[in-house]
Short mmCIF file of C-alpha atoms in Angstrom, two decimals:
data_model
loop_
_atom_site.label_atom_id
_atom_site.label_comp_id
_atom_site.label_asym_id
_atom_site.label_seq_id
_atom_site.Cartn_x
_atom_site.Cartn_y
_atom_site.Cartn_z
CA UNK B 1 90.32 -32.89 47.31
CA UNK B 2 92.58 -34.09 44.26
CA UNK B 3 95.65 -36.27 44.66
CA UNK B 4 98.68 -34.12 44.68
CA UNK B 5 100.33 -34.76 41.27
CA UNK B 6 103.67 -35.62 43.12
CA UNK B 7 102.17 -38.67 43.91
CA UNK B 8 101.12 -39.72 40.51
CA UNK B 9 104.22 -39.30 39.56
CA UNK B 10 106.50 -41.01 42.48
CA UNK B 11 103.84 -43.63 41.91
CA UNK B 12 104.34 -44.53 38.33
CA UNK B 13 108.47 -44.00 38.38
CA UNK B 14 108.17 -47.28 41.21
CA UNK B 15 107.66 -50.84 39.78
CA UNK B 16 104.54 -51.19 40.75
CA UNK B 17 103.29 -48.31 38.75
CA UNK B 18 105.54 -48.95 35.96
CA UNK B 19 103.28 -52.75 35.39
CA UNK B 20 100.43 -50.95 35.72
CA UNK B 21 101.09 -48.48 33.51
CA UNK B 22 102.49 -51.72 30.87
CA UNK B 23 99.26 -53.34 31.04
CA UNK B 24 96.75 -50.51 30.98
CA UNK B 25 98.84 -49.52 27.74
CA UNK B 26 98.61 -52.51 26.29
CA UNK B 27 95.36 -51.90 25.88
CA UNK B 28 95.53 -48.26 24.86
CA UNK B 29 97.09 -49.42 22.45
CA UNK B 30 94.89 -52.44 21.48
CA UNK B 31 92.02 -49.50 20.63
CA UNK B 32 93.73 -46.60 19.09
CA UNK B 33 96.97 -47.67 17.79
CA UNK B 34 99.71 -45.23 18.05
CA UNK B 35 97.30 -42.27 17.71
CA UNK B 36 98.06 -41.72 13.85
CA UNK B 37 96.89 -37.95 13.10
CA UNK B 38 94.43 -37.20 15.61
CA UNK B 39 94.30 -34.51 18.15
CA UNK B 40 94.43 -36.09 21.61
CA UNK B 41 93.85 -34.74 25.31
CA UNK B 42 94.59 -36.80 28.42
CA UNK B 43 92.64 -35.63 31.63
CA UNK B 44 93.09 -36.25 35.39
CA UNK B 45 97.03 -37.79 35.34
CA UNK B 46 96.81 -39.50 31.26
CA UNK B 47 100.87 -38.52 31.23
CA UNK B 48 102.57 -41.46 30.89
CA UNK B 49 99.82 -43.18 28.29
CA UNK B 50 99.60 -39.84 26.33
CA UNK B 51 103.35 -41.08 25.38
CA UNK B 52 101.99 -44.02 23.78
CA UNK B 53 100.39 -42.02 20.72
CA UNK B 54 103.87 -41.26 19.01
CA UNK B 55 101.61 -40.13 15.79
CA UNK B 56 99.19 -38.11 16.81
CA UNK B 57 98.89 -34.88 15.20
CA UNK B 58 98.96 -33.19 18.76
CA UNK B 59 98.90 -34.20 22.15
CA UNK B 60 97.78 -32.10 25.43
CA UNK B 61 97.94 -32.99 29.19
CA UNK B 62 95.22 -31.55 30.94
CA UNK B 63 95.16 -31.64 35.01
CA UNK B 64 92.58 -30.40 37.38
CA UNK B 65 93.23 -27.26 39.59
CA UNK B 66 92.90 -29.03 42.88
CA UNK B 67 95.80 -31.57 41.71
CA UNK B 68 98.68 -30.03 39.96
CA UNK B 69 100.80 -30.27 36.58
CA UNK B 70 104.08 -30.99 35.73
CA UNK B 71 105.52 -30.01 32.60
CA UNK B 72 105.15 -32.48 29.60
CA UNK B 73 106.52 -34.09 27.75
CA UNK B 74 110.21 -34.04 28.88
CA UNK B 75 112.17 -32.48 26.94
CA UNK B 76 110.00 -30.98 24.23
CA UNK B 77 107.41 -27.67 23.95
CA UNK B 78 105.13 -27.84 26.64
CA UNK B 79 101.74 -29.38 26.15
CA UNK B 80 100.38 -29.70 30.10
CA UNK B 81 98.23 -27.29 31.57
CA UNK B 82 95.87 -26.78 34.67
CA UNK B 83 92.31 -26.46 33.80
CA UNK B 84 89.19 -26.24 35.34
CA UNK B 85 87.60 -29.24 36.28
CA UNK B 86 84.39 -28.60 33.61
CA UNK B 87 85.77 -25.29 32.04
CA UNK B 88 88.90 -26.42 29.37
CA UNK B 89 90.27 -23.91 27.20
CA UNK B 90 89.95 -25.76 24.39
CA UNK B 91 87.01 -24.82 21.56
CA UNK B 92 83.99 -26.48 20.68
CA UNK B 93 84.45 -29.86 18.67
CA UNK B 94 88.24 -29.70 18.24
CA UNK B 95 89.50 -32.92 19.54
CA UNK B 96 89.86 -36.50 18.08
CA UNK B 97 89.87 -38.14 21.06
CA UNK B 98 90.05 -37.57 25.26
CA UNK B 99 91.77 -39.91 27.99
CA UNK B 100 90.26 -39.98 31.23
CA UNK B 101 93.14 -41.77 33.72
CA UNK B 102 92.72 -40.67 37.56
CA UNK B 103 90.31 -37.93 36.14
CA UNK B 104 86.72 -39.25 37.14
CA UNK B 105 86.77 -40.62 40.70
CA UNK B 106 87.96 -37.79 42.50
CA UNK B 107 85.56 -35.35 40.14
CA UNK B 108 83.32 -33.63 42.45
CA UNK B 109 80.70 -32.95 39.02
CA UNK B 110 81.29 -36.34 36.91
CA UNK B 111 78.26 -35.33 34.87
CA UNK B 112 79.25 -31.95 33.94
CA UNK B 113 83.15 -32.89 33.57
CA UNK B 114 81.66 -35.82 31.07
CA UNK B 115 79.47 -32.85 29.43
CA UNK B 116 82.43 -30.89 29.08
CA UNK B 117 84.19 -33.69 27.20
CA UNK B 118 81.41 -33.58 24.50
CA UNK B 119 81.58 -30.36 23.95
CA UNK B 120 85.37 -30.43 23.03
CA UNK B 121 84.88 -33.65 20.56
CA UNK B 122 84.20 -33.68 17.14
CA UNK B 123 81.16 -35.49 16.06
CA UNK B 124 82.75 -38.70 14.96
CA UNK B 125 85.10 -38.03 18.38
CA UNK B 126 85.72 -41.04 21.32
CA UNK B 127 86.53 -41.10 25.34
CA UNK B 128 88.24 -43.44 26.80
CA UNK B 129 87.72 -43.78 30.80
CA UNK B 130 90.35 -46.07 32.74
CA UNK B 131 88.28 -46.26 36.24
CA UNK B 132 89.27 -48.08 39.52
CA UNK B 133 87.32 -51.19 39.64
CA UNK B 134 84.77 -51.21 42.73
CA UNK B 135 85.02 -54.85 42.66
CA UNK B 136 88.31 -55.14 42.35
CA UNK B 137 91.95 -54.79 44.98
CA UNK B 138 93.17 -51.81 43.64
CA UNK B 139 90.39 -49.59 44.81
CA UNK B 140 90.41 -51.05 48.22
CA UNK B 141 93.42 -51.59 49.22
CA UNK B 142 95.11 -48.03 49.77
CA UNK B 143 98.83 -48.39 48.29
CA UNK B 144 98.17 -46.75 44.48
CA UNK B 145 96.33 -43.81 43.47
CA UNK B 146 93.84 -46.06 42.08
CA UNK B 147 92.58 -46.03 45.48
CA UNK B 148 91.60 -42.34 45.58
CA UNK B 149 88.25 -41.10 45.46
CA UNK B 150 84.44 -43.26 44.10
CA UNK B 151 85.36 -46.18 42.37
CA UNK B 152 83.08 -47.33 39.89
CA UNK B 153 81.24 -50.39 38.14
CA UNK B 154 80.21 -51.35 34.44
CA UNK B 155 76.73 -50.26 35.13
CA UNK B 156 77.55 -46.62 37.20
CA UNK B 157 80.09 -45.91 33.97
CA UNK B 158 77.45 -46.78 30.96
CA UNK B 159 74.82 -44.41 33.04
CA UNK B 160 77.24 -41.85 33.20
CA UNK B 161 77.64 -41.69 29.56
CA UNK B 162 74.75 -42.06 28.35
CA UNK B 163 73.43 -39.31 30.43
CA UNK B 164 76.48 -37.44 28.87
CA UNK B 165 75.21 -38.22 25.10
CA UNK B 166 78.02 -41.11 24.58
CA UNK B 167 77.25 -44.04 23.39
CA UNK B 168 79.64 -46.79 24.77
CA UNK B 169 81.92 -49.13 21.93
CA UNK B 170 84.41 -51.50 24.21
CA UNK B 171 84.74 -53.17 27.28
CA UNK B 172 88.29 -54.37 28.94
CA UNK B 173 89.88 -54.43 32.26
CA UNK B 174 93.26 -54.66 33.41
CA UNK B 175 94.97 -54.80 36.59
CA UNK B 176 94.54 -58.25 37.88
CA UNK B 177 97.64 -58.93 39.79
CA UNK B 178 97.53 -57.65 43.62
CA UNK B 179 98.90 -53.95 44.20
CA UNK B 180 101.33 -55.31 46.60
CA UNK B 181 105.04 -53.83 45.96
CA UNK B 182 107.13 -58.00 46.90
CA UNK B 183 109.47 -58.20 44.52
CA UNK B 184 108.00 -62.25 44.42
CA UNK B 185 104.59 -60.99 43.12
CA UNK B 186 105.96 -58.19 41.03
CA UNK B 187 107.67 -61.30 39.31
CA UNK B 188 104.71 -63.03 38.98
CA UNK B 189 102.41 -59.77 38.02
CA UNK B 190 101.95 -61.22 33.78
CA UNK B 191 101.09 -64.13 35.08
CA UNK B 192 98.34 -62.83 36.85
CA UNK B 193 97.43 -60.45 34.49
CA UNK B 194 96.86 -63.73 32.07
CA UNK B 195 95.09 -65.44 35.02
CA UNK B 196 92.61 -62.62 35.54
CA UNK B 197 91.80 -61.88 32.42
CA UNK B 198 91.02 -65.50 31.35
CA UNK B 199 89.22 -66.70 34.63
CA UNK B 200 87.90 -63.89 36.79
CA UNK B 201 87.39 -60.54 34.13
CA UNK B 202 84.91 -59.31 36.01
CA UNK B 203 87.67 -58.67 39.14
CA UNK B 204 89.68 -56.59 37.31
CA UNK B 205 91.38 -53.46 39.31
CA UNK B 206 90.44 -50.89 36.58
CA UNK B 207 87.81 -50.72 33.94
CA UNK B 208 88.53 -49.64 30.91
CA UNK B 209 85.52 -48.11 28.26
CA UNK B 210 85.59 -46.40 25.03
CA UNK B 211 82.52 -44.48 23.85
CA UNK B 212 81.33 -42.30 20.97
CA UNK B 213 80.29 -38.89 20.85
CA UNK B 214 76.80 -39.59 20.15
CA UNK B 215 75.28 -36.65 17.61
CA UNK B 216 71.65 -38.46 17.58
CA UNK B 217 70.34 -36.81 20.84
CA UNK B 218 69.53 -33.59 20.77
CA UNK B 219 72.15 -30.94 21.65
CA UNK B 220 69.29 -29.10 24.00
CA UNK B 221 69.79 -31.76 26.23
CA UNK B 222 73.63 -30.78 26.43
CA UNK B 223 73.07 -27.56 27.10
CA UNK B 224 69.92 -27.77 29.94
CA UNK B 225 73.48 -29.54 32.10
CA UNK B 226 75.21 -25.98 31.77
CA UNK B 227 77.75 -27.15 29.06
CA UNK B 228 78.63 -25.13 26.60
CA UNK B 229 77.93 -27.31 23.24
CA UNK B 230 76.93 -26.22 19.92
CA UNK B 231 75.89 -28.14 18.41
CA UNK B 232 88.49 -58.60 27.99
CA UNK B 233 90.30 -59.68 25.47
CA UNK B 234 94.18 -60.03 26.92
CA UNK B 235 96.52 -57.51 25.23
CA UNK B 236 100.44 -57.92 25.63
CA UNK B 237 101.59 -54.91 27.61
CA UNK B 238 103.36 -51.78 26.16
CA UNK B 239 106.84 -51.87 26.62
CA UNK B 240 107.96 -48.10 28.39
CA UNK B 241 111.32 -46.71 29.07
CA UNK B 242 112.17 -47.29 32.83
CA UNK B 243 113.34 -43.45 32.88
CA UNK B 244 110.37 -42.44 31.01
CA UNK B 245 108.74 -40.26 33.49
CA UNK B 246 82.58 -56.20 34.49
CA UNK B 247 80.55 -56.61 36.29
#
């Protein structure tokens, strides 16, 4: 069963998912800029990050049946729709990239929802996966969403895409303070998130891993899963608006 998409969002309006949501997009933002041009998709609850790509040429919010949508973006033409977990109504090779936040560890078919994100790429198009950490807090202590569902390692996510015809590009992590909600070690949360990522990045509470649609392997192999193809580093964290909805 998917977390209820109320959640999510009473999650990220509180502190401690607004400095979760700073650091993750810091290094969003690190990888792909402010998304100039390219046709986007965030699955899973990508929301509050898809606001980060202020120049892409078009930018959908895609959430699973089982979980709920809210309209997005505020204020503007709605972009956010349900979907089927492996079934999007989007057409073959159409998409620059796909965001993957709180999308993959509650996925009851991770290989055919990764299938189904090849399919809707174009053939120079890139994933990026932001994963609860099975090594880390945030996936084991139950206070965030993060702690929903399989958490994952380095190894389980490179399998996973491989066997889904990507070919991974970049590593990082993020989430190295504790997801406790003390004002004290909300205060202290950057320094923590420089601590981590400089001492301990293989403790991380979320992985983070951009890969490439990968055109070399044959496209049989695509369609034998039942898809329907044709063919650390430390970044600064993203400022947001308060009111804004390895191993």
């Amino acid at each position: 069963m998917r977390t209820d998409i109320l959640d999510f969002h009473e999650f990220y309006q509180a502190p401690l998912g607004r400095l979760a949501r700073d650091f993750i997009s810091g290094r969003l933002v690190e990888i792909w800029g402010d998304g100039a041009g390219l046709a986007i998709a965030g699955f899973g609850y990508a929301n509050p990050y898809l606001e980060l790509f202020t120049s892409a040429a078009a930018r959908f919010a895609l959430a699973p049946g089982g979980q709920g949508v809210i309209r997005w973006p505020p204020g503007k033409a709605n972009t956010a729709s349900l979907v089927g977990e492996h079934e999007w109504p989007i057409p073959d090779a159409s998409l620059d990239r796909v965001l993957i936040v709180h999308g993959l560890e509650e996925a009851p078919q991770p290989q055919r929802l990764m299938r189904e994100v090849w399919r809707v790429l174009k053939d120079d198009g890139r994933v990026i996966i932001v994963a609860a950490h099975r090594r880390g807090l945030w996936s084991v202590i139950d206070t965030t969403p993060f702690a929903a569902g399989r958490p994952y390692h380095k190894r389980r996510l490179e399998v996973l895409l491989r066997d889904a015809v990507f070919r991974p590009t970049v590593w990082n992590a993020a989430l190295f303070f504790p997801p406790f909600r003390s004002k004290l070690l909300l205060r202290a949360a950057r320094a923590w998130e420089r601590a981590g990522a400089a001492l301990w990045p293989g403790l991380g509470g979320v992985l983070m891993l951009e890969a490439e649609k990968d055109m070399l392997a044959p496209v049989g192999l695509v369609r034998r899963e039942g898809a329907r193809a044709l063919r650390p580093a430390i970044a600064a964290p993203q400022p947001t608006r308060r009111n804004a909805a390895p191993r």
